[in-house]
Short mmCIF file of C-alpha atoms in Angstrom, two decimals:
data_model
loop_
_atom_site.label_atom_id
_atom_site.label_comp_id
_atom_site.label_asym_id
_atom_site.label_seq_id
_atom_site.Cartn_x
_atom_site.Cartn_y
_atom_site.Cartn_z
CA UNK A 1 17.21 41.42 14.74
CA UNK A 2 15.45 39.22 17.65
CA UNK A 3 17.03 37.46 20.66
CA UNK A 4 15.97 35.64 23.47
CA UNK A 5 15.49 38.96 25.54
CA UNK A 6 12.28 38.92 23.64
CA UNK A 7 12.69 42.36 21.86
CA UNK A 8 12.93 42.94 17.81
CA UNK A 9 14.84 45.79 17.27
CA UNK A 10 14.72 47.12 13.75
CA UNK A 11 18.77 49.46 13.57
CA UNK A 12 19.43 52.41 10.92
CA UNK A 13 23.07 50.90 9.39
CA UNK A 14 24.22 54.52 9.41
CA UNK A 15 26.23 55.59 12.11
CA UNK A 16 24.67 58.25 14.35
CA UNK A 17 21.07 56.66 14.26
CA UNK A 18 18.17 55.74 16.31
CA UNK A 19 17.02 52.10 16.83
CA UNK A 20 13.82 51.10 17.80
CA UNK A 21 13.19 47.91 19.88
CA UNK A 22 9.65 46.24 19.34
CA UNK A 23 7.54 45.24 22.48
CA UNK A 24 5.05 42.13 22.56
CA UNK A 25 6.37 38.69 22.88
CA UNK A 26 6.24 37.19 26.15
CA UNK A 27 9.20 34.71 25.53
CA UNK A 28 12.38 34.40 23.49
CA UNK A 29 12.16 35.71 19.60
CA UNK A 30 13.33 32.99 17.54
CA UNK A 31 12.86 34.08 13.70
CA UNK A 32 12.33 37.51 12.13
CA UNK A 33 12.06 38.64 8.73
CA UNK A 34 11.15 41.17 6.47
CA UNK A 35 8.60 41.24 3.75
CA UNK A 36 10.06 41.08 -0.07
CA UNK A 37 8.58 44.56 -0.37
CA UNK A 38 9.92 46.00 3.56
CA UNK A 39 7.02 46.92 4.51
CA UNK A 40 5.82 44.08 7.14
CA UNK A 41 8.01 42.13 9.49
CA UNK A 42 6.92 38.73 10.41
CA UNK A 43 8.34 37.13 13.97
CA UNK A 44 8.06 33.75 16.03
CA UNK A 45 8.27 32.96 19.40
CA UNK A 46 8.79 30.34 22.24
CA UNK A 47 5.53 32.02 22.98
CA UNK A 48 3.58 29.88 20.79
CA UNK A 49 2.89 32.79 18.45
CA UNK A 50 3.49 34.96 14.80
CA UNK A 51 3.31 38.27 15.20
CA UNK A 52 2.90 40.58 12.34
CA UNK A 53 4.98 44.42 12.76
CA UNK A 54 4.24 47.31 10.57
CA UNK A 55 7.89 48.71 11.25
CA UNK A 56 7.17 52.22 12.22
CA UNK A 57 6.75 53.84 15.43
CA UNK A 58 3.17 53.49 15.82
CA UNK A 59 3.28 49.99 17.71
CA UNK A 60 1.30 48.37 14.80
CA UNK A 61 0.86 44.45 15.32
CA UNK A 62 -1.21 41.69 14.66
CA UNK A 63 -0.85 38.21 16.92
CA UNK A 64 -1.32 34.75 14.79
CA UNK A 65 -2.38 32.46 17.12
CA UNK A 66 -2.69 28.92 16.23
CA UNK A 67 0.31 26.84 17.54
CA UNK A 68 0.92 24.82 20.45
CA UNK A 69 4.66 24.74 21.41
CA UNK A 70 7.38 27.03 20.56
CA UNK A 71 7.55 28.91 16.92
CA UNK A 72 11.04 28.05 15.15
CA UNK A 73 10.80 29.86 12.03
CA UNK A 74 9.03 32.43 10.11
CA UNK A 75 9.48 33.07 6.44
CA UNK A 76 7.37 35.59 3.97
CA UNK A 77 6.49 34.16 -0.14
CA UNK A 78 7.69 35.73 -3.05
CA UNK A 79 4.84 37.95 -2.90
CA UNK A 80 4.75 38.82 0.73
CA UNK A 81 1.23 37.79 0.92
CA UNK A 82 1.74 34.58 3.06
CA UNK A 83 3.89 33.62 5.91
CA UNK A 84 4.84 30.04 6.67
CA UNK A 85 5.40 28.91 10.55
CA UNK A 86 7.34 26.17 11.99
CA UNK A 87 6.62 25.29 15.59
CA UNK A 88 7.77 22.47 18.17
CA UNK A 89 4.21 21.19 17.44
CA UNK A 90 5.42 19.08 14.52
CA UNK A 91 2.92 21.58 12.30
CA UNK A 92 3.45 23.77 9.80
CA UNK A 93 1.46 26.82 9.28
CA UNK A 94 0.79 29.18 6.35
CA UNK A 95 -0.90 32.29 7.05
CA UNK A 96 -2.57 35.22 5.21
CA UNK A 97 -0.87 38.15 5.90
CA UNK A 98 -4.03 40.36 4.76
CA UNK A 99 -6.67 39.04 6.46
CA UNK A 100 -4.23 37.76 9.11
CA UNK A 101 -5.66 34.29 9.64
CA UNK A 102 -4.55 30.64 9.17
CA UNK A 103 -4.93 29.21 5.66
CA UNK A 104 -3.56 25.64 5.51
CA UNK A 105 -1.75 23.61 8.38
CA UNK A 106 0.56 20.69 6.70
CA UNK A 107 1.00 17.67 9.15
CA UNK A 108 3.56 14.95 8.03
CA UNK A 109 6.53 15.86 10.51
CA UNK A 110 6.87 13.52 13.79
CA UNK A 111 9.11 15.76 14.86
CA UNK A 112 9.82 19.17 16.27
CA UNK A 113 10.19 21.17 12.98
CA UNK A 114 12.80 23.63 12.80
CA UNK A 115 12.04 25.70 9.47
CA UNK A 116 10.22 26.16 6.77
CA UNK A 117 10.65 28.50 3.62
CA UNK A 118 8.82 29.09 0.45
CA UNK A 119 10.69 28.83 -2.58
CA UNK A 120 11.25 31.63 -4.94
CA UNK A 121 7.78 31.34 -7.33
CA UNK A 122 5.90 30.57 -4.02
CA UNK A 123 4.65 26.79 -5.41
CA UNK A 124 6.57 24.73 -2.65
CA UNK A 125 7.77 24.85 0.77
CA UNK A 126 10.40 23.06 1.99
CA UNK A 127 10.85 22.06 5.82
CA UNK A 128 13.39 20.26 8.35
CA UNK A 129 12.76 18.51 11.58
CA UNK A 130 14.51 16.91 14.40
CA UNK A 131 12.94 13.34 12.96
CA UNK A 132 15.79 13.61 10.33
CA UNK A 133 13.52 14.74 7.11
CA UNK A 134 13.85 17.43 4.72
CA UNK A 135 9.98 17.54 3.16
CA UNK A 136 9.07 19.58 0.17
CA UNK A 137 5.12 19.93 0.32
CA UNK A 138 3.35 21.15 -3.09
CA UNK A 139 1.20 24.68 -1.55
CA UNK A 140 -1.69 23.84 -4.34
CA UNK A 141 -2.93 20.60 -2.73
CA UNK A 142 -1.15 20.71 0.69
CA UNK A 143 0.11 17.21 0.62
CA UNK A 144 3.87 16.08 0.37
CA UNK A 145 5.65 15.33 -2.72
CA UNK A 146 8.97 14.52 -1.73
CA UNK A 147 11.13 13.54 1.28
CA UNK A 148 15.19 13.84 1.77
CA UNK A 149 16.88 11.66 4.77
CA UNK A 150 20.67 11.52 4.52
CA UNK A 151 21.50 12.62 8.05
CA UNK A 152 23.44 10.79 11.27
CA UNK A 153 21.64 13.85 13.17
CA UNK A 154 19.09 16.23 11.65
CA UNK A 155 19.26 19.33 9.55
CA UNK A 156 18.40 22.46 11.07
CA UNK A 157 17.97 25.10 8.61
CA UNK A 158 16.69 24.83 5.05
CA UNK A 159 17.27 27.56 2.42
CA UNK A 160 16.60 27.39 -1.15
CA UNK A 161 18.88 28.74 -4.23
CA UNK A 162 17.75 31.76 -5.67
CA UNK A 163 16.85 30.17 -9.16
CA UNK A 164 14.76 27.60 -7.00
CA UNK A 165 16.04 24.30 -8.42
CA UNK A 166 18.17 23.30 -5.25
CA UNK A 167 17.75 23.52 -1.73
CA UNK A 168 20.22 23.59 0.64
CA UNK A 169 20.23 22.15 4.36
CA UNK A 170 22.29 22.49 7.44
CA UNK A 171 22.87 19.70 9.76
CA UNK A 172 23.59 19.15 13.43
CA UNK A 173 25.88 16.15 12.42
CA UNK A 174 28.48 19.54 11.26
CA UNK A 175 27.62 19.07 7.81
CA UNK A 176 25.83 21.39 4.72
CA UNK A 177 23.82 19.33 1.80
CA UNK A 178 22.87 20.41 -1.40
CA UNK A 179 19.76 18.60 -3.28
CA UNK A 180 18.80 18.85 -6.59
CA UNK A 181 14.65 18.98 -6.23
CA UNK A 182 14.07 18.30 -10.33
CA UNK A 183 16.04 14.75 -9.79
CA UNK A 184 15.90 14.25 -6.22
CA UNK A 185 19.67 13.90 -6.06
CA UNK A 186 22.06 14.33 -3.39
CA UNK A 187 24.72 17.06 -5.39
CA UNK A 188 27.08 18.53 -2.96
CA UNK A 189 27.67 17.57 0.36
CA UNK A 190 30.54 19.51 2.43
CA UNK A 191 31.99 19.17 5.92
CA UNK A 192 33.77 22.10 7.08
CA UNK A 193 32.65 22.97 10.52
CA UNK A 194 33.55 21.16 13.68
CA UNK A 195 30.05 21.56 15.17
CA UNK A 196 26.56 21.57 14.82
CA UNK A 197 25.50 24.05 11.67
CA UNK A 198 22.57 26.50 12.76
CA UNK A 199 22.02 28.68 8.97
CA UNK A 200 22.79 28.86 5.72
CA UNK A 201 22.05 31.98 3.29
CA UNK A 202 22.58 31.94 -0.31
CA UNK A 203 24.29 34.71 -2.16
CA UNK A 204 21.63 36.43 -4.57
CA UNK A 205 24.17 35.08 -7.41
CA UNK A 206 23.20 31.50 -6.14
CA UNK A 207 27.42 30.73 -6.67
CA UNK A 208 28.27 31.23 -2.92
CA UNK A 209 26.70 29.95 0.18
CA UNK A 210 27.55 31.24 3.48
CA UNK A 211 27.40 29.18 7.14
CA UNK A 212 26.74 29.58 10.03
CA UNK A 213 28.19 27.19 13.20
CA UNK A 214 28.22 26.31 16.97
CA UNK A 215 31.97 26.05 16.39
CA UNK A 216 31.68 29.79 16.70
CA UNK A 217 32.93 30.56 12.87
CA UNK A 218 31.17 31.63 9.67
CA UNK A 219 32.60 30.72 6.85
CA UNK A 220 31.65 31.10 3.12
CA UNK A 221 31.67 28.08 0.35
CA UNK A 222 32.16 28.83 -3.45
CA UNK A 223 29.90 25.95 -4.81
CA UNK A 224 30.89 26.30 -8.69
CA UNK A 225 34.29 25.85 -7.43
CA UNK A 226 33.06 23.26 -4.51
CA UNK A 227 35.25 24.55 -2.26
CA UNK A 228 35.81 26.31 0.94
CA UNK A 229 37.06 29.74 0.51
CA UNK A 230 36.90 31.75 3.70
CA UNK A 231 36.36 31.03 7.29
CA UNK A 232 35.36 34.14 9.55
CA UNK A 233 36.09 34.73 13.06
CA UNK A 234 34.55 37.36 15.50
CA UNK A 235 32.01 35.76 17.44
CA UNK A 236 32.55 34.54 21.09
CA UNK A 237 30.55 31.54 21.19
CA UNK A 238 28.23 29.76 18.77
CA UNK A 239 26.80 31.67 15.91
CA UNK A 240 23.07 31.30 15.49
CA UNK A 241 22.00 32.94 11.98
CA UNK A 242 23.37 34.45 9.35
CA UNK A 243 21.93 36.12 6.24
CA UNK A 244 23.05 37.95 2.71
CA UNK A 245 21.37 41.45 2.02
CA UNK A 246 19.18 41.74 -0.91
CA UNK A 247 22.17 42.62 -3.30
CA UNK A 248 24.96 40.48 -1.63
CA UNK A 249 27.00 43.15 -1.23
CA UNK A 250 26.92 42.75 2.88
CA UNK A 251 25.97 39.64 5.22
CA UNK A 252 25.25 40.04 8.96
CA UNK A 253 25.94 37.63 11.76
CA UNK A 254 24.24 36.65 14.88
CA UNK A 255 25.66 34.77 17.69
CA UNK A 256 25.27 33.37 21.37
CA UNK A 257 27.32 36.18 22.56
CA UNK A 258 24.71 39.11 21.73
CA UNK A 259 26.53 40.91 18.96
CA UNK A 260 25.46 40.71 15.48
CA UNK A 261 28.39 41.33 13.33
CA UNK A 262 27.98 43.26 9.71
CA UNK A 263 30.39 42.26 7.42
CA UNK A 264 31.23 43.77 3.59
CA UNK A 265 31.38 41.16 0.96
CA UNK A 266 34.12 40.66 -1.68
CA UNK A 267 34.24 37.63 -2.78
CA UNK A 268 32.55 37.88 -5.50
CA UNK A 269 34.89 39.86 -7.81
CA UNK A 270 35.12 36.80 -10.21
CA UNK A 271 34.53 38.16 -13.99
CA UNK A 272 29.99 37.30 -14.19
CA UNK A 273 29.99 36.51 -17.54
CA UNK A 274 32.07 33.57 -16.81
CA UNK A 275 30.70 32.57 -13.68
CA UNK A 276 27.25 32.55 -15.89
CA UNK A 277 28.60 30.54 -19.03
CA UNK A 278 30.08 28.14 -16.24
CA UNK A 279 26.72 28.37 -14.40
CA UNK A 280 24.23 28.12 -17.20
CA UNK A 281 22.53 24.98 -17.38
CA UNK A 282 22.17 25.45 -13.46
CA UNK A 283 20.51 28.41 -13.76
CA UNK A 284 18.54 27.89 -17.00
CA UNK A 285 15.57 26.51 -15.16
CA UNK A 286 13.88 24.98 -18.52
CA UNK A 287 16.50 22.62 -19.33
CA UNK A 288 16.43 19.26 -18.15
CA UNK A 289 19.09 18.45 -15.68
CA UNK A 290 22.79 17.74 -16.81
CA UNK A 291 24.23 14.26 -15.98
CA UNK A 292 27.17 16.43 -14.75
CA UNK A 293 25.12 18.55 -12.33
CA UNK A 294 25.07 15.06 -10.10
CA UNK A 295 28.00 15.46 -7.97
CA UNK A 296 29.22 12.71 -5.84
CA UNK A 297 27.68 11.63 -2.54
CA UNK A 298 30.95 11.22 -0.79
CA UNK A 299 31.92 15.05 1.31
CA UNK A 300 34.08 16.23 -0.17
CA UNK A 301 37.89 18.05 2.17
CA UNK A 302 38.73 14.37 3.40
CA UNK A 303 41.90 13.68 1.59
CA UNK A 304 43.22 17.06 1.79
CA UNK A 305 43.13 20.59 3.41
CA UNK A 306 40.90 22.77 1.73
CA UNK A 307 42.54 26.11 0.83
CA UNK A 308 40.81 29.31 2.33
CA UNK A 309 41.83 32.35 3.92
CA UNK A 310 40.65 32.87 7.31
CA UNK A 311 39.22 36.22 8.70
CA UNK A 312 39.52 37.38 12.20
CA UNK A 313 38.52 41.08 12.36
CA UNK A 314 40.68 41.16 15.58
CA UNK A 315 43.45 41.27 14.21
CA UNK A 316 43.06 42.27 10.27
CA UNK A 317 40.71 44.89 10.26
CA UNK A 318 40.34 48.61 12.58
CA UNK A 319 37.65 48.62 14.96
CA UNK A 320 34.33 49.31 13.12
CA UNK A 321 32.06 48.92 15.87
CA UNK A 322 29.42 51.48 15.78
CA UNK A 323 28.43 53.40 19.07
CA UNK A 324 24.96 52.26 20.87
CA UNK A 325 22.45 54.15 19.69
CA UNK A 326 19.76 56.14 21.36
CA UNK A 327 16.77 53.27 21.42
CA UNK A 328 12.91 54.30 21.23
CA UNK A 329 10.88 51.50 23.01
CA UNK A 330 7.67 50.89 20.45
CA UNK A 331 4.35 49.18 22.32
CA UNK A 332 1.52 47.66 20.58
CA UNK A 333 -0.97 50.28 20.60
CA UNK A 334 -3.01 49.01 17.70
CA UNK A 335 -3.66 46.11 15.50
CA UNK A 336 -2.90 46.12 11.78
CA UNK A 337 -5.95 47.25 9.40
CA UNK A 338 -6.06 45.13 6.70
#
């Protein structure tokens, strides 16, 4: 996890455990993540930097220095050998994460930019800014192939599906949009929230999408079914990220009130083999898109409620919290050997 108290702290999900809080930023952490293979965390910062973490309590660390304003995002490739920046300097920066140095910068943006991600096979990147555009840049000749403007505000988190075909984008005008990047179409496009939305995660399945909102809820859409299905309460105040483990099986939540929330998923006890017939040409990446995979541009919940259950761990479920565990402050003692 990171926070504006400018720590990372890395926490042991068994109860009974250490945690060990990072040193090194000089401002607020805005972005961590780990590397597809756990062995590298990547961070940004309002301190104009990326810093590289081998997570460990030698205070390993490398500092990428090349912005000029505040770092928004940080996101690893496929293959964990590149991380791609987004900064208030209306840049975008790919880096090498073995010789820790800049590759590429992409310029297009007239605005501050508040993500970026690589998609699943590592070819594109797709970014967001406060000048209303969702670009997807082509990472072979560093140009960009494609723009998305549908917005009254401007998204502010961009996430693609796992298969890679869609991307999906959260918006401070309260709404989440799916776009189809093989035809450039708008295919789902949901309002649910009654404020700003700050993340989005997919489920590994690519069937559910989870949300994250100012309104201070979380709540989960079933996009085969394009519906809302649960809305979660337990944060005081806005909720900031939120984010699927590797197998689905749990999400964790992040919010203005300094608790981040794990939750168990289950959801997703539909029978597969019919969520995957349903789901095929979606999923079958070779196929040319389906005229029925173009969903209507109008949002959809407007002419009636949506049906979903709603979750407040208040009152449904026993106190889970976990006692604070002992923490080991970590300092940067050394810089990563390549």
């Amino acid at each position: 996890t990171c926070s504006v108290d400018r720590f990372l702290i890395l926490w042991k999900l068994r109860t009974e455990c250490r945690a060990y809080r990072f040193v090194g930023h000089a401002e607020a952490v805005t972005s961590v993540e780990f590397s597809p293979d756990g062995q590298v965390l990547a961070s940004a910062s309002q301190d104009h930097t990326v810093r590289l973490w081998i997570p460990c309590i030698h205070g390993e660390t490398s500092v990428l220095q090349g912005h000029t304003a505040s770092v928004r995002s940080v996101s690893f490739s496929h293959d964990g050998c590149s991380v791609v920046s987004a900064s208030n300097d209306k840049l975008i920066k790919v880096w090498s994460v073995c010789y820790q140095r800049l590759l590429f910068t992409l310029f297009q943006h007239t605005g501050w930019v508040r993500c970026a991600k690589f998609s699943p096979d590592g070819r594109i990147i797709a970014s967001c800014g406060e000048d209303k555009y969702v670009n997807i840049w082509d990472t072979r000749n560093k140009t960009c192939v494609n723009s998305f403007s549908d917005y009254e505000g401007f998204a502010t988190f961009v996430a693609f599906n796992p298969s890679g075909t869609c991307i999906a984008s959260a918006g401070s005008d309260n709404t989440v949009k799916l776009w189809d990047i093989r035809t450039n179409k708008l295919l789902q496009h949901f309002i649910v929230h009654r404020a700003g939305v700050n993340c989005i995660s997919f489920h590994p399945s690519g069937n559910y999408l989870i949300t994250a909102s100012t309104d201070g809820t979380v709540k989960i859409l079933d996009l085969l079914g394009e519906r809302l299905i649960y809305t979660l309460h337990g944060h005081k105040g806005p909720v900031l990220c939120v984010a699927f483990s590797k197998g689905g099986e749990k999400f964790a939540s992040g919010g203005m009130d300094a608790q981040v929330l794990l939750w168990k998923t289950n959801f997703d006890t539909l029978d597969y083999k019919e969520v995957l017939k349903h789901n095929f040409r979606r999923t079958h990446i070779d196929d040319p898109p389906h005229l029925l995979d173009i969903y209507p541009r109008s949002p959809h919940f407007h002419d009636e409620k949506p049906m979903s259950v709603e979750v407040n761990p208040t009152f449904d479920v026993p106190d889970k919290r976990t006692p604070d565990p002992i923490v080991i402050e970590i300092r940067p003692s050394s810089s990563i050997s390549t």
